[in-house]
Coordinates of N, CA and C in Angstrom, one line a residue:
L1 N 259.5 226.2 96.8 CA 259.5 227.8 96.6 C 260.1 228.1 97.7
Q2 N 259.3 227.6 98.8 CA 259.4 228.8 100.1 C 260.8 228.6 100.7
T3 N 261.1 227.1 100.9 CA 262.9 226.7 101.4 C 264.0 227.3 100.8
H4 N 263.4 227.7 98.7 CA 264.6 227.7 98.1 C 264.1 228.8 97.4
P5 N 264.3 230.0 97.5 CA 263.6 230.8 97.1 C 264.0 231.6 95.8
N6 N 265.3 231.3 95.7 CA 266.5 231.8 94.5 C 266.2 230.5 93.7
S7 N 265.2 229.6 93.4 CA 264.4 228.3 92.2 C 263.9 229.0 91.2
T8 N 263.8 228.0 90.6 CA 263.4 228.6 89.5 C 262.9 227.0 88.2
F9 N 261.6 227.1 88.0 CA 261.4 226.3 87.1 C 260.8 226.5 85.6
D10 N 261.5 225.9 84.7 CA 261.1 225.9 83.7 C 260.1 224.8 83.0
I11 N 258.8 225.1 81.9 CA 258.1 223.8 82.2 C 258.3 224.1 80.8
V12 N 258.6 223.1 79.9 CA 258.5 223.1 78.4 C 257.3 222.0 78.0
G13 N 256.8 222.9 76.6 CA 255.9 222.0 76.1 C 254.4 222.1 76.5
Y14 N 253.4 221.5 75.7 CA 252.1 221.9 76.0 C 251.8 220.4 76.6
G15 N 250.7 220.4 77.4 CA 249.3 219.4 78.0 C 248.2 220.1 78.7
P16 N 247.3 219.0 79.1 CA 246.0 219.5 79.1 C 245.9 220.1 80.5
Q17 N 247.1 220.3 81.2 CA 247.1 221.1 82.4 C 248.2 222.3 82.5
W18 N 248.3 222.7 81.1 CA 249.2 224.3 80.4 C 248.4 225.0 81.4
Q19 N 247.1 225.9 81.0 CA 246.4 226.9 81.3 C 245.8 226.5 82.6
R20 N 245.8 225.4 83.5 CA 245.5 225.7 84.8 C 247.0 226.0 85.6
L21 N 248.0 225.4 85.2 CA 249.1 225.7 85.8 C 249.7 226.7 85.9
Q22 N 249.2 227.5 84.7 CA 249.5 228.9 84.7 C 248.7 230.2 85.3
A23 N 247.2 229.9 85.3 CA 247.0 230.3 86.5 C 247.0 230.3 88.3
L24 N 247.1 228.8 88.3 CA 247.7 228.6 89.5 C 249.2 229.0 90.3
T25 N 250.4 229.0 89.1 CA 251.4 229.9 89.6 C 250.9 231.6 90.1
Q26 N 250.1 232.3 89.0 CA 249.9 233.0 89.4 C 249.1 233.7 90.9
Q27 N 247.7 232.6 91.1 CA 246.9 232.7 92.2 C 248.3 232.1 93.1
L28 N 249.2 231.5 93.5 CA 250.0 231.2 94.2 C 250.8 232.6 94.6
G29 N 251.2 233.2 93.6 CA 252.0 234.5 93.6 C 253.6 234.0 93.0
I30 N 253.8 232.7 92.2 CA 255.2 232.5 91.7 C 255.4 232.1 90.4
D31 N 254.5 233.5 89.6 CA 254.5 233.2 88.3 C 255.9 234.0 87.9
E32 N 256.5 234.6 88.8 CA 258.1 234.9 88.4 C 258.7 233.9 88.6
Q33 N 259.0 232.7 89.3 CA 259.7 232.0 89.7 C 259.6 231.0 88.5
V34 N 258.3 230.5 87.8 CA 258.3 229.6 86.7 C 258.1 230.1 85.5
N35 N 259.1 229.5 84.8 CA 258.9 229.6 83.2 C 258.2 229.0 82.4
F36 N 257.0 229.6 81.4 CA 256.0 228.6 81.0 C 256.7 228.9 79.0
W37 N 257.2 227.9 78.6 CA 258.2 228.2 77.6 C 257.3 227.5 76.4
G38 N 256.5 226.8 76.8 CA 255.7 226.3 75.5 C 256.7 224.7 74.4
W39 N 256.2 224.7 73.7 CA 256.9 224.2 72.3 C 258.2 225.1 72.0
Q40 N 259.1 223.9 71.9 CA 260.4 225.0 71.8 C 261.1 223.6 70.5
E41 N 262.1 224.6 70.1 CA 263.1 223.3 68.8 C 263.9 222.7 69.8
H42 N 264.3 222.1 69.6 CA 265.6 220.9 70.0 C 266.6 221.6 70.0
D43 N 267.3 222.3 69.8 CA 268.5 223.2 70.2 C 268.1 223.9 71.5
T44 N 266.7 224.8 71.5 CA 266.4 225.6 72.4 C 266.5 224.5 73.9
V45 N 265.5 223.3 73.7 CA 265.5 222.2 74.7 C 266.9 222.1 75.2
L46 N 267.5 221.9 74.2 CA 269.0 221.3 74.5 C 269.7 222.5 76.0
Q47 N 269.4 223.4 75.3 CA 270.1 224.8 75.8 C 269.5 225.4 77.9
L48 N 268.0 225.1 77.3 CA 267.4 224.7 78.6 C 267.7 223.7 79.7
L49 N 268.5 222.7 79.1 CA 268.6 221.0 80.0 C 270.3 221.4 80.4
A50 N 271.2 222.3 79.4 CA 272.3 222.6 79.8 C 272.0 223.4 81.1
E51 N 271.3 224.5 81.2 CA 271.3 225.5 81.9 C 270.6 224.9 83.4
A52 N 270.2 223.6 83.5 CA 269.4 222.8 84.5 C 270.3 222.2 85.4
D53 N 269.4 222.3 87.2 CA 270.1 221.3 87.7 C 269.6 219.8 87.9
V54 N 268.3 220.1 87.7 CA 267.6 218.8 87.5 C 266.8 218.9 87.1
F55 N 265.9 217.8 86.4 CA 264.7 217.2 85.6 C 264.2 216.6 86.2
L56 N 263.1 217.3 86.6 CA 261.6 217.0 87.1 C 260.5 216.2 86.0
A57 N 260.3 214.6 86.0 CA 259.7 214.0 85.1 C 258.3 213.5 86.3
P58 N 257.4 214.0 86.2 CA 256.5 213.2 87.1 C 255.0 212.7 86.2
S59 N 255.4 212.2 85.4 CA 254.8 211.5 84.0 C 254.0 210.2 84.4
L60 N 252.9 209.8 85.1 CA 252.1 208.6 85.0 C 252.4 208.0 83.9
H61 N 252.1 208.1 82.6 CA 251.6 208.0 81.2 C 252.7 207.9 80.0
D62 N 254.1 208.0 80.4 CA 255.4 208.2 79.8 C 255.9 206.9 80.0
S63 N 255.3 205.9 78.6 CA 256.4 204.7 78.4 C 257.6 204.8 78.0
G64 N 258.0 205.8 76.9 CA 259.0 205.6 76.4 C 260.5 206.4 77.5
G65 N 260.1 207.6 77.6 CA 261.1 208.4 78.6 C 262.4 208.8 77.8
M66 N 262.0 209.3 76.8 CA 263.2 210.1 76.0 C 263.4 211.4 76.5
A67 N 262.7 212.1 77.2 CA 263.1 213.4 77.6 C 263.4 213.1 78.8
V68 N 263.4 212.2 80.0 CA 264.1 211.8 80.4 C 265.9 211.0 80.3
L69 N 265.6 210.5 79.2 CA 267.2 210.0 79.1 C 267.6 211.1 78.1
E70 N 267.4 212.5 77.2 CA 268.4 213.3 76.8 C 268.8 214.0 77.9
A71 N 267.8 214.0 79.2 CA 268.1 214.9 80.2 C 269.8 214.1 81.2
M72 N 269.2 212.8 81.1 CA 270.6 211.8 81.7 C 271.7 212.0 80.8
A73 N 271.7 212.3 79.3 CA 272.6 212.3 78.9 C 273.5 213.6 78.6
A74 N 272.6 214.7 78.8 CA 273.0 216.1 79.1 C 273.9 216.5 80.3
G75 N 273.7 215.2 81.3 CA 274.2 215.4 82.8 C 273.1 215.9 83.5
V76 N 271.8 215.9 83.3 CA 270.8 216.1 84.3 C 270.3 214.9 85.1
P77 N 270.4 215.0 86.6 CA 269.9 214.0 87.0 C 268.4 214.3 87.1
P78 N 268.1 213.1 86.6 CA 265.9 213.0 87.1 C 266.0 212.8 88.1
I79 N 264.7 213.4 88.3 CA 263.3 213.1 89.3 C 262.4 212.1 88.5
V80 N 261.9 211.3 88.8 CA 261.0 210.5 87.9 C 260.0 209.5 88.9
L81 N 258.7 209.1 88.4 CA 258.0 208.6 89.6 C 258.7 206.8 88.7
A82 N 257.9 206.2 90.0 CA 258.9 204.5 89.8 C 258.2 203.6 88.4
T83 N 257.7 204.4 87.7 CA 256.9 203.1 86.8 C 257.3 203.5 85.0
G84 N 257.1 203.1 84.2 CA 257.2 203.1 82.6 C 258.5 203.2 82.5
G85 N 259.0 203.7 81.4 CA 260.3 204.0 80.5 C 261.3 204.6 81.8
P86 N 260.6 205.4 82.5 CA 261.5 206.5 82.8 C 262.2 205.6 84.2
A87 N 261.6 204.6 84.9 CA 261.8 204.0 85.9 C 262.6 202.6 85.3
I88 N 262.9 202.5 84.4 CA 264.0 201.4 84.0 C 265.3 202.3 83.4
M89 N 264.6 203.2 82.7 CA 266.3 203.9 82.7 C 267.1 204.7 84.2
V90 N 266.3 205.2 85.3 CA 267.1 205.6 86.0 C 267.4 204.6 87.2
D91 N 268.1 204.6 87.6 CA 268.9 203.8 88.8 C 269.3 204.8 90.1
D92 N 269.9 204.4 91.2 CA 270.3 205.3 92.7 C 271.6 205.5 92.2
S93 N 272.2 205.4 91.0 CA 273.3 206.3 90.6 C 273.1 207.1 90.0
S94 N 271.8 207.6 89.4 CA 271.5 208.3 88.1 C 270.5 209.6 88.2
G95 N 269.6 209.2 89.7 CA 268.6 209.8 89.8 C 267.6 209.7 90.8
I96 N 266.7 209.7 90.8 CA 265.6 209.4 92.3 C 264.5 208.6 91.7
R97 N 263.9 207.7 92.1 CA 262.5 207.4 91.5 C 261.7 207.3 92.7
V98 N 260.7 207.5 92.7 CA 259.7 208.4 93.7 C 258.7 206.8 93.4
P99 N 257.8 206.5 94.5 CA 257.4 205.2 94.4 C 256.1 206.0 93.9
L100 N 255.1 205.4 93.3 CA 253.6 205.4 93.1 C 252.8 205.2 94.9
T101 N 252.4 206.0 95.3 CA 251.3 205.5 97.0 C 250.3 206.3 96.5
T102 N 250.2 207.1 97.6 CA 249.1 208.3 96.9 C 249.2 209.6 96.5
P103 N 248.2 210.1 95.6 CA 248.6 210.9 95.3 C 249.0 212.1 96.2
R104 N 248.5 212.7 97.3 CA 249.1 213.4 98.3 C 250.8 212.7 99.0
Q105 N 251.0 211.9 99.1 CA 252.5 211.3 99.5 C 253.4 211.3 98.2
V106 N 252.9 211.4 97.2 CA 254.0 211.0 95.8 C 254.3 212.8 95.5
V107 N 253.2 213.6 95.8 CA 253.7 215.1 96.0 C 254.8 215.1 96.6
R108 N 254.3 214.8 98.3 CA 255.5 214.7 99.2 C 256.6 214.7 98.8
D109 N 256.7 213.4 98.1 CA 257.9 212.5 97.8 C 258.8 213.1 96.6
L110 N 257.8 213.8 95.4 CA 258.7 215.0 94.9 C 259.4 215.8 95.3
A111 N 258.5 216.5 96.2 CA 259.2 218.1 97.0 C 260.2 217.5 97.9
A112 N 260.4 216.6 98.1 CA 261.5 215.5 98.9 C 262.7 215.8 98.0
A113 N 262.6 215.2 97.1 CA 263.7 214.9 96.4 C 264.2 216.4 95.8
L114 N 262.9 217.0 95.3 CA 263.6 218.2 95.0 C 264.5 219.2 96.3
D115 N 263.9 218.9 97.6 CA 264.8 219.8 97.9 C 266.2 218.6 98.6
D116 N 266.1 217.4 98.9 CA 267.4 217.0 98.8 C 268.1 217.3 97.8
L117 N 268.0 217.5 96.3 CA 268.9 218.0 95.8 C 269.4 219.4 95.6
A118 N 268.2 219.7 96.5 CA 269.0 221.7 96.1 C 270.0 221.9 97.7
R119 N 269.5 221.0 98.2 CA 270.2 221.4 99.8 C 271.7 220.3 99.6
N120 N 272.1 219.4 98.7 CA 272.9 218.9 98.6 C 273.6 218.3 97.6
P121 N 274.4 219.7 97.1 CA 275.0 219.8 95.7 C 275.7 218.6 95.2
D122 N 276.4 217.9 96.0 CA 277.3 217.0 95.8 C 276.7 216.0 95.6
R123 N 275.7 215.7 96.0 CA 274.6 214.4 95.6 C 274.5 214.7 94.5
R124 N 273.7 216.0 94.1 CA 273.1 216.3 92.9 C 274.4 216.3 91.6
E125 N 275.1 216.0 92.3 CA 276.9 216.4 91.2 C 276.7 214.6 90.9
A126 N 277.2 214.1 91.8 CA 277.8 212.4 91.5 C 276.2 211.9 91.0
L127 N 274.4 212.4 91.0 CA 273.9 211.6 90.3 C 273.8 212.4 88.6
A128 N 274.2 213.6 89.0 CA 274.9 214.0 87.3 C 275.7 213.2 86.7
R129 N 276.9 212.5 87.0 CA 277.8 212.1 86.6 C 277.4 210.4 86.3
G130 N 276.5 210.1 87.2 CA 275.9 208.8 87.2 C 275.0 208.9 85.9
A131 N 273.6 209.8 86.0 CA 273.2 210.2 84.9 C 273.5 210.0 83.2
R132 N 274.6 210.4 83.3 CA 275.6 210.9 82.1 C 276.3 209.3 81.4
R133 N 276.7 208.8 82.6 CA 277.4 207.5 82.7 C 276.6 206.4 81.9
R134 N 275.3 206.7 82.7 CA 274.1 205.5 82.5 C 273.6 205.5 80.9
A135 N 273.2 206.7 80.6 CA 273.2 207.0 79.6 C 273.9 206.4 78.3
S136 N 274.8 207.1 78.5 CA 276.0 206.5 77.5 C 276.7 205.2 77.3
D137 N 276.6 204.5 78.8 CA 276.8 202.7 79.0 C 275.6 201.9 78.4
L138 N 274.5 202.4 78.6 CA 273.1 201.6 78.4 C 272.3 202.2 77.1
F139 N 271.9 203.3 77.2 CA 271.1 203.4 76.4 C 271.4 204.7 74.8
T140 N 272.6 203.7 74.1 CA 272.8 204.6 73.0 C 272.3 203.7 72.0
W141 N 272.1 204.4 70.7 CA 271.3 203.2 69.8 C 272.1 202.1 69.5
D142 N 273.3 202.6 69.3 CA 274.3 200.9 69.4 C 273.6 199.6 70.5
Q143 N 273.6 200.4 71.8 CA 272.9 199.7 72.5 C 271.4 198.9 72.2
H144 N 271.1 199.9 71.6 CA 269.4 199.4 71.7 C 269.5 198.2 70.3
A145 N 270.4 198.7 69.2 CA 270.9 197.4 68.1 C 271.1 196.3 68.4
E146 N 272.2 196.2 69.3 CA 272.7 195.2 70.1 C 271.5 194.3 70.7
R147 N 270.8 194.9 71.8 CA 269.6 194.5 71.8 C 268.7 193.8 71.3
L148 N 268.4 194.7 70.2 CA 267.5 193.9 69.1 C 267.8 193.1 68.3
L149 N 269.3 192.7 68.1 CA 269.8 192.0 67.4 C 269.7 190.6 68.2
E150 N 269.8 190.7 69.3 CA 269.9 189.4 70.3 C 268.7 188.9 70.4
V151 N 267.6 190.1 70.3 CA 265.9 189.4 70.7 C 265.3 188.6 68.9
Y152 N 266.0 189.5 68.2 CA 265.8 188.6 66.6 C 266.3 187.3 66.4
W153 N 267.6 186.7 67.0 CA 268.6 186.0 67.0 C 266.9 184.5 68.3
Q154 N 267.4 185.0 69.2 CA 266.9 184.5 70.1 C 265.5 184.0 69.7
T155 N 264.4 184.5 68.9 CA 263.0 184.8 68.1 C 263.2 183.9 67.2
L156 N 264.3 183.5 66.0 CA 264.5 182.7 65.1 C 265.3 181.7 65.5
Y157 N 266.1 181.3 66.5 CA 266.8 180.3 66.6 C 266.7 180.0 68.2
P158 N 265.3 179.7 68.6 CA 265.6 179.7 70.1 C 265.8 178.6 70.9
A159 N 266.3 177.4 70.5 CA 266.9 175.8 70.7 C 268.7 176.3 70.8
T160 N 269.6 177.5 70.1 CA 270.4 177.8 69.9 C 271.1 178.8 70.5
P161 N 271.9 178.4 71.6 CA 272.8 178.8 72.5 C 273.8 180.4 72.0
L162 N 273.6 179.8 70.8 CA 275.0 180.7 70.2 C 274.5 182.5 69.9
R163 N 275.0 183.5 70.0 CA 274.9 184.6 70.0 C 275.5 184.8 68.3
P164 N 274.3 185.8 67.7 CA 274.9 186.4 66.2 C 276.7 186.8 66.1
L165 N 277.6 186.7 65.4 CA 278.6 187.4 64.9 C 278.5 189.1 64.8
V166 N 277.2 189.3 64.6 CA 277.3 190.5 63.7 C 276.7 191.2 64.8
T167 N 277.3 192.7 65.1 CA 277.3 193.2 66.5 C 277.4 194.6 66.0
A168 N 276.6 195.6 66.4 CA 276.5 197.1 65.6 C 278.1 197.5 66.0
P169 N 278.5 198.3 65.3 CA 279.5 199.1 65.1 C 279.5 200.4 65.8
R170 N 280.3 200.2 67.2 CA 280.5 201.7 67.9 C 280.6 203.0 67.2
R171 N 280.2 203.7 67.5 CA 280.1 205.3 66.5 C 281.9 205.5 66.0
A172 N 282.1 205.4 67.9 CA 284.2 205.6 67.6 C 284.7 204.8 66.8
E173 N 284.2 203.9 66.6 CA 284.7 203.1 65.5 C 284.5 203.0 64.0
A174 N 283.2 203.5 64.2 CA 282.5 203.9 62.5 C 283.2 205.0 61.6
R175 N 283.6 206.1 62.9 CA 284.4 207.4 62.1 C 285.7 207.2 61.1

């Protein structure tokens, strides 16, 4: 926040560090720039995403990464740790994956990624487009159903190279 004093952070949801983070923002004198929203209805979360420039998700234990996927679908480039589900969802065209090294280095790398996107709006916009594209191309329910059918087919008929004829209909075709 020292190099980007007009920036704000919105923290949505609760967690074990909630009170500690609130106290830390007051101690550092940045409580005016950090908004703690707590638990919110999904519509409110989507509105916050629509207003966001970047989605920071530094979770070590997020195997699913659905919040990251929602941000991508909203066209908000994510910054994630290179582990778990988010590391699979995000590629170089759709966000930034920070490698797991030492805790100090991870914090430095997360800060550098935020700084990079704050200083480079063209790159941020390119990642936003890539995030939206990647979410719609690879992570829809139709895509998930197609992959699941493939797994079932390979499990039931491992010696058969043919794929099933049944495929999930595209949403546009189903309407």
